[in-house]
Structure formats: structure tokens, C-alpha cells
Coordinates of C-alpha atoms and ligand atoms in Angstrom, one line a residue:
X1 CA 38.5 -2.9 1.8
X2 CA 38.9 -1.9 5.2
X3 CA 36.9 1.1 6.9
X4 CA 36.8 2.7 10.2
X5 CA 33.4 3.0 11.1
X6 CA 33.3 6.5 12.4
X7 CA 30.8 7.4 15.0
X8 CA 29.3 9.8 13.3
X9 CA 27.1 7.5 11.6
X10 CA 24.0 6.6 12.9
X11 CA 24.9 3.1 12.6
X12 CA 23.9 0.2 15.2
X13 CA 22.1 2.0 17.6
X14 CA 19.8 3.3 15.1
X15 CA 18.9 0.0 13.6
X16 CA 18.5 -1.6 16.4
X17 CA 15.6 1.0 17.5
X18 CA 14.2 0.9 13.7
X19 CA 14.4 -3.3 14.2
X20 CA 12.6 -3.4 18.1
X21 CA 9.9 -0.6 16.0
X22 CA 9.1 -3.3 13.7
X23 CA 8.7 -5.6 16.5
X24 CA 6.4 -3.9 17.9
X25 CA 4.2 -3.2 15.4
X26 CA 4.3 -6.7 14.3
X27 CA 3.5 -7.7 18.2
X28 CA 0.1 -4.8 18.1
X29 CA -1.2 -6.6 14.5
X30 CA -3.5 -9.4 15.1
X31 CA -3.8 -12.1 12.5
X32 CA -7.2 -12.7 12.9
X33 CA -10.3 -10.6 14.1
X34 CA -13.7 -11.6 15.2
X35 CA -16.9 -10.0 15.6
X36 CA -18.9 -8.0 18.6
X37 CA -22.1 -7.2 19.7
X38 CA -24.1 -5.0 16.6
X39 CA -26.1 -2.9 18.8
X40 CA -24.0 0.1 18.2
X41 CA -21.4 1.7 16.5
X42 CA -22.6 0.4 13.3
X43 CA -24.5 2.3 10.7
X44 CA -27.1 -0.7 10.6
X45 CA -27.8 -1.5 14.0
X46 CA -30.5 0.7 14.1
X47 CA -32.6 -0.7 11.5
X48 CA -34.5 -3.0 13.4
X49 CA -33.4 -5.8 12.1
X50 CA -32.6 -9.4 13.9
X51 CA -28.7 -9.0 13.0
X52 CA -26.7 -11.3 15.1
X53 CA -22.9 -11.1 13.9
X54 CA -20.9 -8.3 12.7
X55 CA -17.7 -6.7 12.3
X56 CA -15.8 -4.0 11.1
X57 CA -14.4 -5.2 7.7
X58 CA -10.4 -3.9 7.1
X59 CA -11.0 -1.5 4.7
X60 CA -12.7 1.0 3.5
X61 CA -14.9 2.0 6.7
X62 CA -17.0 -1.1 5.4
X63 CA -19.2 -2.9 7.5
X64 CA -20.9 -6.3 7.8
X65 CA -23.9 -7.8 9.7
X66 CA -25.3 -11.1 9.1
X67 CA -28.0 -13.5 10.3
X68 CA -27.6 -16.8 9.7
X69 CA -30.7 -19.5 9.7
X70 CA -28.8 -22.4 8.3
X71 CA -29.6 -24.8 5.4
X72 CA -32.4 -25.3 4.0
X73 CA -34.1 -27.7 1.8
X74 CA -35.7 -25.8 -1.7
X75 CA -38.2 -28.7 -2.3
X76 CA -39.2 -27.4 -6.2
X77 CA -35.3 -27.5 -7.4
X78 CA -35.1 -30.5 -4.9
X79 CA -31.7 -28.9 -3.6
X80 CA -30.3 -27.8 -0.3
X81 CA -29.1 -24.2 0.1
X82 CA -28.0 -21.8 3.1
X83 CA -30.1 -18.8 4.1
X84 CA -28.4 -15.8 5.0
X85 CA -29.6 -12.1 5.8
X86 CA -26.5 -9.9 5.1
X87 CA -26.0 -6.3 6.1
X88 CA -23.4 -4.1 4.4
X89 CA -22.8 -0.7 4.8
X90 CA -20.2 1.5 3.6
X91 CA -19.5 5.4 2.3
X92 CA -19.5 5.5 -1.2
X93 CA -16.9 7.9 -3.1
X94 CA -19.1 11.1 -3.2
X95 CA -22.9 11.2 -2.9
X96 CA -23.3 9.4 -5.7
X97 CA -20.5 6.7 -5.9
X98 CA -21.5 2.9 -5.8
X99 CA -21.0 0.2 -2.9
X100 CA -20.6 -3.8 -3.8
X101 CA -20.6 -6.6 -1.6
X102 CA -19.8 -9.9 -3.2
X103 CA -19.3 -13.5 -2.5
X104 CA -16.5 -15.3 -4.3
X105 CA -17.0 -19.0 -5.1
X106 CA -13.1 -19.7 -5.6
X107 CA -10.3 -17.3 -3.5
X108 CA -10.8 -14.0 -1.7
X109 CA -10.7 -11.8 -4.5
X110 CA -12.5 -9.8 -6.9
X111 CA -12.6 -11.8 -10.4
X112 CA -15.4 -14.3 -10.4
X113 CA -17.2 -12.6 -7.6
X114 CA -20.7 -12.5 -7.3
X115 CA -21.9 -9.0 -6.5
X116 CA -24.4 -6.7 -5.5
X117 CA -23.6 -3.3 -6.5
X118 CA -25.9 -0.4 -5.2
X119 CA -25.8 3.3 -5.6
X120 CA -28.5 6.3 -5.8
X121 CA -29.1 8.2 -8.4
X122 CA -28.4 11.8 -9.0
X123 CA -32.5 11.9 -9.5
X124 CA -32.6 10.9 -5.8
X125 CA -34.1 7.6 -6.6
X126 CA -31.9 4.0 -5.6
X127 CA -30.0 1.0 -7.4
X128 CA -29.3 -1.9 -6.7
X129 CA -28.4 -5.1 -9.0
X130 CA -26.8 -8.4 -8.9
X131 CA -23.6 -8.4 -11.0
X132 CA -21.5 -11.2 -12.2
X133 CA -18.0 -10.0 -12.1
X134 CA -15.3 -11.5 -14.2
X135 CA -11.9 -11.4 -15.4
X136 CA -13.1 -8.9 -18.5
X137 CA -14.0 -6.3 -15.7
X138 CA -10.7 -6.6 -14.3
X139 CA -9.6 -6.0 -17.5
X140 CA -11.4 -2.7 -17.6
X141 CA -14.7 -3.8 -19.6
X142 CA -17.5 -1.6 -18.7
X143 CA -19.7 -3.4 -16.1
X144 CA -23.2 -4.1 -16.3
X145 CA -25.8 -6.1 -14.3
X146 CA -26.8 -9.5 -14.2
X147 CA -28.1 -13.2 -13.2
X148 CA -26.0 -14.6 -10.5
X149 CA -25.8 -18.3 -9.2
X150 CA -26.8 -16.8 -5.8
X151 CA -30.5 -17.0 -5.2
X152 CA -31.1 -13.2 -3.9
X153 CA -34.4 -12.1 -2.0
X154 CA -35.8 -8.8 -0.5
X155 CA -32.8 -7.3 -1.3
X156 CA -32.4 -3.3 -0.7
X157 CA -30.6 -0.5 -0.3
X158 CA -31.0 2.8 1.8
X159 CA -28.9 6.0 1.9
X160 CA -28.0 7.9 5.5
X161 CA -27.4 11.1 5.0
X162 CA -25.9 11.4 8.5
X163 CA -23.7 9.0 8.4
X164 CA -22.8 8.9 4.8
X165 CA -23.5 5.1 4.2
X166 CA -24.6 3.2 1.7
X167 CA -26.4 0.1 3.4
X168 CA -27.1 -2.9 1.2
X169 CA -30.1 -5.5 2.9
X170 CA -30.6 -8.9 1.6
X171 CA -31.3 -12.5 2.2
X172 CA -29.4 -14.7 0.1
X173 CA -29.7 -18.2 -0.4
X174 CA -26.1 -20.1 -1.2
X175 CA -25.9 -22.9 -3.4
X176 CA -23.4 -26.0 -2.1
X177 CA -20.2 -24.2 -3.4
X178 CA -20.7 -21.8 -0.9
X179 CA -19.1 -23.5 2.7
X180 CA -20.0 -20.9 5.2
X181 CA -17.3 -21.8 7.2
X182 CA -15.2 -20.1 4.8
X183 CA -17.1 -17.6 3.0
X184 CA -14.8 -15.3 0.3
X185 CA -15.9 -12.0 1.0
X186 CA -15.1 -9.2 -1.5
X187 CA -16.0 -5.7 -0.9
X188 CA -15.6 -2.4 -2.8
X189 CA -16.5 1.5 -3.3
X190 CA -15.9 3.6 -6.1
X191 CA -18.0 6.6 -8.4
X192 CA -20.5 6.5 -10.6
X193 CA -21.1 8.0 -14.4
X194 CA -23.9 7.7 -16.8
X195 CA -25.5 5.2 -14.2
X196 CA -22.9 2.9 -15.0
X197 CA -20.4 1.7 -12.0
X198 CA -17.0 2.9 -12.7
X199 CA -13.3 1.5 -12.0
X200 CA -12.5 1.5 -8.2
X201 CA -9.3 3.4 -7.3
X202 CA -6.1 1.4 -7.6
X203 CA -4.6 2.2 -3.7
X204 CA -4.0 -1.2 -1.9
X205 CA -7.0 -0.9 0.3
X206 CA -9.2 -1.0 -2.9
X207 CA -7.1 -4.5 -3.2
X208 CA -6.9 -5.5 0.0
X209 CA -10.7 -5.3 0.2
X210 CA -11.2 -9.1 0.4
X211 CA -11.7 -11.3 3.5
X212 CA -12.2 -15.4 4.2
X213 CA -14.6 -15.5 6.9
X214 CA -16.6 -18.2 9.0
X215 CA -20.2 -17.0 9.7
X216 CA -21.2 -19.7 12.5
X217 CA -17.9 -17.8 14.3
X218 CA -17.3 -14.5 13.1
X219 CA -13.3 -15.1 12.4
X220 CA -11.8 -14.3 10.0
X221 CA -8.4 -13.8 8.0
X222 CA -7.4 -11.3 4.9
X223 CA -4.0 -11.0 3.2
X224 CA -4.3 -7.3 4.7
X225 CA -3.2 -9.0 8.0
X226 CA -0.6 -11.2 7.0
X227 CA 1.0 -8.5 4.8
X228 CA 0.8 -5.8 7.2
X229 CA 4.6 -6.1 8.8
X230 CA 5.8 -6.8 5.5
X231 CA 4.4 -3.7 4.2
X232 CA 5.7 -1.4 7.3
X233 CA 9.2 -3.3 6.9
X234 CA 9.4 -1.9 3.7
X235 CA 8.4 1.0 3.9
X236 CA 10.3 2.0 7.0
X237 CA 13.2 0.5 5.5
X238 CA 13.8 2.2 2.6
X239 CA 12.9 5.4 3.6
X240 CA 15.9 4.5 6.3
X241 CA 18.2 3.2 3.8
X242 CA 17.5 4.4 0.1
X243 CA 15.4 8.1 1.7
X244 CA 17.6 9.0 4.6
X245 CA 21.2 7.4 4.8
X246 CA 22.3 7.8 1.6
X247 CA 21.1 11.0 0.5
X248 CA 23.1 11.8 3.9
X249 CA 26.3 9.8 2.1
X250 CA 26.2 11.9 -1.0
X251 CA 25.5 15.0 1.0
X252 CA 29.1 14.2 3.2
X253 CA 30.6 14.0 0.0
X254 CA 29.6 17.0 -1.8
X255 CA 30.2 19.4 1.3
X256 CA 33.0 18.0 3.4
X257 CA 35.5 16.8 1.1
X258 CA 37.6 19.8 0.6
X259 CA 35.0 22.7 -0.2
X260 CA 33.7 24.7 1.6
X261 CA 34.6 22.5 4.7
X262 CA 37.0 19.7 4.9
X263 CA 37.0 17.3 7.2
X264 CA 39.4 14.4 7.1
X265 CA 36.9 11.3 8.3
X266 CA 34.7 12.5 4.8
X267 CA 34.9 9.8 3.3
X268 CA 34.9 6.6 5.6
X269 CA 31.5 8.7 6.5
X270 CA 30.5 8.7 3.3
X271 CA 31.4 4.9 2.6
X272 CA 29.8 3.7 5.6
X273 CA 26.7 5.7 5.2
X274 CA 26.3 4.6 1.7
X275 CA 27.5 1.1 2.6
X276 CA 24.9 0.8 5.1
X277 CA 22.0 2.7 3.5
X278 CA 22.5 0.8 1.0
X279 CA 21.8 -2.5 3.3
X280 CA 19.3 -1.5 4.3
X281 CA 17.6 -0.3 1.3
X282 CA 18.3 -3.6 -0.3
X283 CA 17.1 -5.7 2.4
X284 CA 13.5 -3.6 1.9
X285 CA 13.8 -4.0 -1.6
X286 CA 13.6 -8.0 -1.4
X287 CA 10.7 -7.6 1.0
X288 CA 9.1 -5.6 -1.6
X289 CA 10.0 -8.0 -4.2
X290 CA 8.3 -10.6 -1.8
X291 CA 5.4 -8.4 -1.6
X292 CA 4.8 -7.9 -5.2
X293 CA 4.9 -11.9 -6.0
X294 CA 2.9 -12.6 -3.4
X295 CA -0.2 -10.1 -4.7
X296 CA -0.7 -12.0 -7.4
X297 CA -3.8 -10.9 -8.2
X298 CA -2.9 -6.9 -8.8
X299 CA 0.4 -5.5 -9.3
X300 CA 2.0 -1.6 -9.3
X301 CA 4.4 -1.9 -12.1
X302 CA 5.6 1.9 -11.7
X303 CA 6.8 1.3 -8.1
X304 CA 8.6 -2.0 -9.0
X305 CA 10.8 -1.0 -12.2
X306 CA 11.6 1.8 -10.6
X307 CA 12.8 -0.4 -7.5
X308 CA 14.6 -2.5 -10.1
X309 CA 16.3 0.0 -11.2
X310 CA 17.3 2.2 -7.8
X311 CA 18.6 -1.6 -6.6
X312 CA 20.6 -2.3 -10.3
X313 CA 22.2 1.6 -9.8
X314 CA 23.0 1.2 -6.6
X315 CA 24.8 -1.8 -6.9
X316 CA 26.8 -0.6 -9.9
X317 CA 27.9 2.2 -7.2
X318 CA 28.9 0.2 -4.6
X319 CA 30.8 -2.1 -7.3
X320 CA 32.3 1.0 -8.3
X321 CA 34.3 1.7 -5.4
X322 CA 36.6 -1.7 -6.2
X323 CA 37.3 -0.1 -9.6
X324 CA 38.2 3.7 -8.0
X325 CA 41.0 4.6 -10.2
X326 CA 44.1 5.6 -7.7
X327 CA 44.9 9.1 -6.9
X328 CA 46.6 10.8 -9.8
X329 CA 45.4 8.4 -12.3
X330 CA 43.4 10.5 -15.1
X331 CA 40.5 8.2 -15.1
X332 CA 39.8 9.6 -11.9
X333 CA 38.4 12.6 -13.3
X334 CA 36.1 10.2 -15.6
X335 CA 35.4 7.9 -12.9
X336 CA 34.0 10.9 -10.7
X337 CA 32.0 12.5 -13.5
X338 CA 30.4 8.4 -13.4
X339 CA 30.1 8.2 -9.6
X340 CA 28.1 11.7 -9.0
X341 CA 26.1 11.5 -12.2
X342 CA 24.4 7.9 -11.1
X343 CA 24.8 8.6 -7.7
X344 CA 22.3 12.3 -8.4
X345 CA 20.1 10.1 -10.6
X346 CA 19.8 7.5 -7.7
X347 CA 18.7 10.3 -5.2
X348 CA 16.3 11.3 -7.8
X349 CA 14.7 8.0 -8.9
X350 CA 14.7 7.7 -4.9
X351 CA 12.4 10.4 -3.9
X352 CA 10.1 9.5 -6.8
X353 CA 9.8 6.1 -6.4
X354 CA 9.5 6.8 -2.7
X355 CA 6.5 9.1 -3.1
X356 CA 5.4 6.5 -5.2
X357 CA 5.2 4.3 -2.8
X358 CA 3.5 6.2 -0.5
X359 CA 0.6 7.3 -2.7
X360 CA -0.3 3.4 -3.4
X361 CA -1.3 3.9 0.5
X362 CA -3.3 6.6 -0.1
X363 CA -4.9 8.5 1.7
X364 CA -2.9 6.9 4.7
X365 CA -1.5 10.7 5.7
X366 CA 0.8 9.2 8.1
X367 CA 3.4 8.1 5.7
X368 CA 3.1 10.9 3.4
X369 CA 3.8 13.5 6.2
X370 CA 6.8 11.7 7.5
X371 CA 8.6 11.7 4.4
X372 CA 7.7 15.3 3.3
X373 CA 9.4 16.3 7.0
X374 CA 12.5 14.2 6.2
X375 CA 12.7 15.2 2.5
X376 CA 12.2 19.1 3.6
X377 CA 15.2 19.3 6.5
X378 CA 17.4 17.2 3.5
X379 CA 16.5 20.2 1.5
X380 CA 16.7 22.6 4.2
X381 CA 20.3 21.4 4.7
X382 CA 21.4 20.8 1.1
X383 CA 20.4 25.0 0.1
X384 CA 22.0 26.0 3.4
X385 CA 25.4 24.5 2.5
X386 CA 24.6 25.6 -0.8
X387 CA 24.7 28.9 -0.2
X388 CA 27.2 28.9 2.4
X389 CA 29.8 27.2 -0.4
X390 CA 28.9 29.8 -2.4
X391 CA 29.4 32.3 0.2
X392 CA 32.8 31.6 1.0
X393 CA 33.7 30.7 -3.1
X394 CA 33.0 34.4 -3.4
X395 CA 35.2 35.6 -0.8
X396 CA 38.0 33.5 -1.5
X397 CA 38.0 34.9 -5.0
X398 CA 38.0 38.3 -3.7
X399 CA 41.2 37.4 -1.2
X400 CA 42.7 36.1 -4.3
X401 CA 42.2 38.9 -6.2
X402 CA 43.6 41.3 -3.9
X403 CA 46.5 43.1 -5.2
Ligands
LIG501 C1 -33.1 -13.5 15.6 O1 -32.4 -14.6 14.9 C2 -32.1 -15.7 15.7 C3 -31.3 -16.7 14.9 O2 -31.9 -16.9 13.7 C4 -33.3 -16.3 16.4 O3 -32.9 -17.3 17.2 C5 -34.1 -15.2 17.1 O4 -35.3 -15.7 17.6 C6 -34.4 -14.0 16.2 N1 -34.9 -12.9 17.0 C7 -36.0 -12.2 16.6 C8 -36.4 -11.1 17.5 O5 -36.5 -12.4 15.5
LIG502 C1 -33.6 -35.2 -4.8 O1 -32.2 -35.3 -4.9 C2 -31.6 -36.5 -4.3 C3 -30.1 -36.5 -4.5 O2 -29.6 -35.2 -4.6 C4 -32.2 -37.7 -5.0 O3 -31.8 -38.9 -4.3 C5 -33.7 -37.7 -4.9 O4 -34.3 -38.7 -5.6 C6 -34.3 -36.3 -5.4 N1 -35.7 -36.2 -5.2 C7 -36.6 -35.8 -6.2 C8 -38.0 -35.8 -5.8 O5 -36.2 -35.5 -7.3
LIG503 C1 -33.8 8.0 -12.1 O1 -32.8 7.9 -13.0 C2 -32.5 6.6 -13.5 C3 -31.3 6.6 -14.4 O2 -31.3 7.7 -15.2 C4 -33.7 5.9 -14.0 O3 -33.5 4.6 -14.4 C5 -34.9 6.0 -13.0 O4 -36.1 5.5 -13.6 C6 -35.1 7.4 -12.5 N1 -36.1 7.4 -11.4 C7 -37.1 8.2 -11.3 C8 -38.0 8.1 -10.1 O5 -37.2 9.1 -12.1
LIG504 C1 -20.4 -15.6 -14.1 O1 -19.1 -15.5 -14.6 C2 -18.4 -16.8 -14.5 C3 -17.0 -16.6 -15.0 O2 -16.3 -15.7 -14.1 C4 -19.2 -17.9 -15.3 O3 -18.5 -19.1 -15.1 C5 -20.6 -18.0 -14.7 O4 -21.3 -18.9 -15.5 C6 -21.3 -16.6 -14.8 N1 -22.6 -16.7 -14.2 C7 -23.7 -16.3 -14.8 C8 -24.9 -16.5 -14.0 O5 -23.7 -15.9 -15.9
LIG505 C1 -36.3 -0.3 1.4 O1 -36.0 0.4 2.6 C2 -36.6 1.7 2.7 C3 -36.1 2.4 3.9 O2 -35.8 1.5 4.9 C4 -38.2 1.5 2.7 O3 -38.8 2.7 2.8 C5 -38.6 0.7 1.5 O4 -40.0 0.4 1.6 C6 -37.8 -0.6 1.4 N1 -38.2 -1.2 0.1 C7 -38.5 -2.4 0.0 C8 -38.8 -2.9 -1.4 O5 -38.5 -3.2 0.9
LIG506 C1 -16.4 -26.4 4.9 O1 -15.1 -26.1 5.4 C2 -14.7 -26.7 6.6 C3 -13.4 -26.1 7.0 O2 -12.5 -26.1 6.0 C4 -14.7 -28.2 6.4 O3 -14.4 -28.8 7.6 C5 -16.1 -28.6 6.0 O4 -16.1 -30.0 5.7 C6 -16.6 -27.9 4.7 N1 -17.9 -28.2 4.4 C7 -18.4 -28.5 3.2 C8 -19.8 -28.8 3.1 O5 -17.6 -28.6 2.2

């Protein structure tokens, strides 16, 4: 099939911006951040504590400090062990939410962590307990304290009211499973009932609330980092391809074929919209599909059938077009019917999926306001042509009718 590409498409020169603006995000993200000085901007440092590391954690507002005295021989158990004083702070959800910190033996995430979860109760008076989390809790099994391996002293909790934060004090003292050089640190926030810690939220910085980190140094590295161009890729390029371009296609065809305008470069406009919205969509669906394998340890279902199944319609339309019944065959008419119905469900199925996207990165506003923006001026345009076919229908009829 040959095509004119008409220059009405915001073809090359667009990508080529939407490509050097992935560049240079990906050029801004660091893979790897380290720590600073602790005497301000951290909700502990003014405890009076000896705290000499910390750092901003990626998520959640959290917040770590540590001090660390090095191993130590426990002469009764005849074992050697690693002292640490840890300092966590964090804003729970509400007044009354809980805060965890957690050290995982295995891989930087949350089943199999050992935790101390912390939270004040509504009678003003504090909590905080060791918890042994496992793959049952993942599951959704209600949560309640427990031994853990880790040897934990002095621990404590207090609760700023100016700030907000919840900060968790202890000194720990890590078996030999624990290499401090590369600590799995899990972290986490979420609300309270009955005095009984409930299920975190299920955005991607609840998941991505995990961290491998060296404590002599400070450095450290989370799949937040490594996924974060991936994410943005994705995200930009669908709402390029499957949000904006083709809703622009179908839009081409429904207004400027014959009624009420026609305009004779419809549809190589409307092919090579489609064509390359649907490029581009495709090439951020296999980054999402790269995405979703490599979180293996969560996964939004919702989001991916319904990307399955935008990529699986849209491919069926674009397949279509080799089938296009000639001009005057009757199967046109049937082929058409096809054609819009899919191609209306597709738009559909897009903004959902879309939104549904966005909301796993709540309450990122960013994202969510773009989208809304480009989904209101489609919508703008769409009733204005709407009503202006409608318009002109109308008067044409009367013209027609004139005696
Ligand atoms: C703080 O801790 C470091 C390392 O353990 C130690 O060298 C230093 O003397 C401590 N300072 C105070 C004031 O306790
Ligand atoms: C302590 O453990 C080491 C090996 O881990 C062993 O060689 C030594 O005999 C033990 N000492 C005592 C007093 O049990
Ligand atoms: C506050 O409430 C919790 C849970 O209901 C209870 O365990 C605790 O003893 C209470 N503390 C005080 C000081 O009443
Ligand atoms: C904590 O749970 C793990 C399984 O995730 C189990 O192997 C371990 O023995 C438990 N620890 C304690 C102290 O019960
Ligand atoms: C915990 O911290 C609070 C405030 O810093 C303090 O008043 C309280 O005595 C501490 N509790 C323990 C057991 O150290
Ligand atoms: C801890 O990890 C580092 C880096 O992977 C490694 O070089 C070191 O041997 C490990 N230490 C222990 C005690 O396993």
C-alpha cells in the first residue's frame, strides 16, 4: 500500500522532540544516590542523637539515618553480629496510619521482611512491634506482631505534630545473613483499624518502596531508578500514539470525509495518523509488557488486559485495511459498520486504560493533569464539529425542501 504522507500530520518532527524529551529525562535520572550531611532537613536530626549517615529514601517522603558501630562479638550465644542504630521517619496516612521499616534477608522486597511497624493510637498513647512479614500477608492475611531473627534494643517511636512524622529509633543487632554492604531495605505507610495495621495502597510507590543499600557508604540502588525511563517511555508514548494520534485519525475520518467538510487528503491523513499512532502506541506497549515481567513481585492486571486487548484491536484494524472491500462492493457497507464500531471501542478502552494508568502513579498530579487537558480540547473539538455537522445537516434539509 502506498501513502502520501501529508504534512498535515504531526509526523517526524514531532517524534523526534518526544524522542530528545526522553533523552533528557533519562540524562537528569541518576542510577544511584548517596547520602548527606543529617544536620538538617530531616525530621530526626534534631533529636540529639549521634546519626552519622542518611538519606532521603525514593518514596514516600521516607527518611533514613543510621549509626553504624560495626561487628560485635555476643559472648553468651558465642556469635558475631553487627550493631546498628537506625532512624526512620516518615508521614503516616492520617494521624493514625502506621509506618514500617524492615530489613529483608533475601531481595529488596516486602515478603520475608523483617519489620518494625509503629503507629499511635487514637487514645494518644504509641506502638511499636517487631513483625515477621511473609508471603500470607502479601496474600492479604491480617497482620500481627512478632519474634524476629533481628536482635532489637531500645527501640522507639515518637510522633511530630509539626512535621507530621512518624520516627522509629532503634539499635539493631544483625545476625551473619545480614552483609551491610548490601542491606535490603523495605519501607512502607499505610492506616490503621482496630489497632491492627492494614493493607498499604497498591500505587507503584507503595511497591517501589524497597532499596539495596551499603551502610559503610551510603549508596544505594532501587528498581525505582532503573525503571524510571521505562516508565516515562511508556507513558509518554502511549498517550502520543494510542491518546492523541489516533483519536485525531478517527476524528479526520468522521468529519472530513464528505460531511460536513470534505477534504480530499482525508484519508491518507487518516491512514498515516492511525498508522503512526499506532507505532507508536505499540512500541509503549512492549515497554509496558517489559515493565510488567520485570515487577515480578506485584502486578496491575486491570492495566495489562486492557493493554492486551487495545494492542489485539488495533492490530485487527490496521489488518483491516488489506481486506477494504473496493468501492461499490456491498461488503463495504459491512466492512464500515466493522471498522468504526472497533475503532469507537478502541478510543474507549483507550481513555480507560489510559486513566488507568495514570492512577497506578497516584497521587503524581502531573500525569493526571496533562491527560485531562489533552482528553478535554479532543472533546472540545469533537462537540464543536458535532454541532457544526449538525448545523449545516439542518440547513441543507431546509434548502432541499424548498419548493
Ligand atoms: C558518634 O558515632 C561515631 C561512630 O560510631 C563516633 O566515632 C563518635 O565518637 C560518636 N559521637 C558522639 C558525640 O557520640
Ligand atoms: C565459638 O564458636 C566458634 C566457631 O563459630 C568455635 O570455634 C568456638 O569453640 C566457640 N566457642 C565457645 C566457647 O563455644
Ligand atoms: C490505648 O489503646 C490501646 C489499644 O486499644 C491499648 O493497648 C493501650 O493500653 C491504651 N493505652 C492507654 C494509655 O490507655
Ligand atoms: C519469619 O517468616 C519466615 C518465612 O517468611 C520464616 O522462615 C521465619 O522462620 C520466620 N521467623 C520467625 C522468627 O518466626
Ligand atoms: C521515647 O521517646 C520519647 C520522646 O523522645 C521519650 O519521652 C520516652 O522516654 C522514650 N521512651 C523510651 C522507652 O525510651
Ligand atoms: C558482603 O557483600 C560484599 C559485596 O557484595 C562482598 O564483597 C562481601 O564479601 C560480603 N560479605 C559477607 C560477610 O558476606
Amino acid at each position: 500500500m502506498q501513502l502520501p504522507i501529508p504534512s498535515h500530520c504531526p509526523n517526524t518532527n514531532f517524534i523526534y522532540f518526544i524522542l530528545s524529551l526522553l533523552i533528557s529525562i533519562n540524562l537528569c535520572t541518576k542510577t544511584e544516590s548517596t547520602s548527606t550531611s543529617c544536620n538538617e532537613g530531616y525530621s530526626f536530626s534534631k533529636m540529639g542523637r549521634n546519626i552519622t549517615h542518611c538519606k532521603k529514601l525514593g518514596t514516600l517522603k521516607a527518611e533514613f539515618g543510621w549509626n553504624y558501630h560495626g561487628r560485635v562479638h555476643d559472648f553468651p550465644n558465642n556469635r558475631s553480629s553487627t550493631l546498628v542504630d537506625i532512624f526512620f521517619s516518615a508521614p503516616p496516612v492520617g494521624a493514625t496510619g502506621w509506618v514500617a521499616w524492615g530489613l529483608n534477608p533475601r531481595k529488596p522486597f516486602m515478603a520475608g521482611t523483617r519489620a518494625l511497624i509503629g503507629f499511635k493510637h487514637p487514645n494518644g498513647s504509641m506502638h511499636l512491634e517487631t513483625y515477621n512479614i511473609t508471603i500470607d500477608t502479601k496474600r492479604g492475611c491480617q497482620l500481627s506482631s512478632s519474634a524476629i531473627e533481628v536482635e532489637v534494643n531500645d527501640k522507639n517511636i515518637t510522633y511530630s505534630a509539626d512535621s507530621g512524622f512518624l520516627t522509629i529509633i532503634a539499635t539493631l543487632s544483625l545476625p551473619q545473613e545480614y552483609n551491610i554492604s548490601k542491606l535490603n531495605l523495605v519501607w512502607q505507610v499505610g492506616s490503621v483499624k482496630d489497632s491492627m495495621p492494614q493493607m498499604h495502597d497498591d500505587t507503584l510507590k507503595n511497591f517501589d518502596s524497597a532499596e539495596t543499600i551499603d551502610l559503610s557508604s551510603g549508596k544505594s540502588t532501587s528498581v525505582r531508578h532503573r525503571l524510571h525511563y521505562h516508565r516515562t517511555a511508556h507513558g509518554v508514548l502511549s498517550i502520543v500514539g494510542w491518546g492523541t494520534l489516533v483519536p485525531i485519525g478517527a476524528i479526520t475520518a468522521r468529519y472530513f470525509k464528505e460531511f460536513p467538510v470534505k477534504f480530499c487528503g482525508w484519508y491518507p491523513l487518516h491512514v498515516s495518523c492511525q498508522i503512526s499512532g499506532y507505532l507508536i502506541g505499540s512500541t509503549g506497549w512492549v515497554i509496558g509488557i517489559y515493565l510488567g515481567s520485570s515487577s515480578r513481585y506485584y502486578d496491575f492486571t486491570t492495566h495489562r488486559d486492557f493493554g492486551i486487548i487495545i494492542f489485539t484491536f488495533s492490530t485487527l484494524q490496521v489488518l483491516a485495511l488489506f481486506v477494504r472491500p473496493k468501492k461499490g462492493d456491498d461488503h463495504l457497507r459491512y466492512w464500515n459498520i466493522y471498522h468504526h464500531l472497533l475503532g469507537y471501542t478502541l478510543i474507549v478502552l483507550i481513555t480507560i486504560n489510559i486513566f488507568k494508568g495514570i492512577n497506578i502513579l497516584r497521587p503524581e498530579k502531573i500525569w493526571k493533569w496533562t491527560y485531562m487537558g489533552l482528553v478535554s480540547v479532543l472533546a472540545f473539538v469533537v462537540i464543536s464539529l458535532e454541532v457544526f455537522t449538525w448545523i449545516k445537516f439542518v440547513k441543507c434539509k431546509r434548502l432541499n425542501h424548498r419548493p
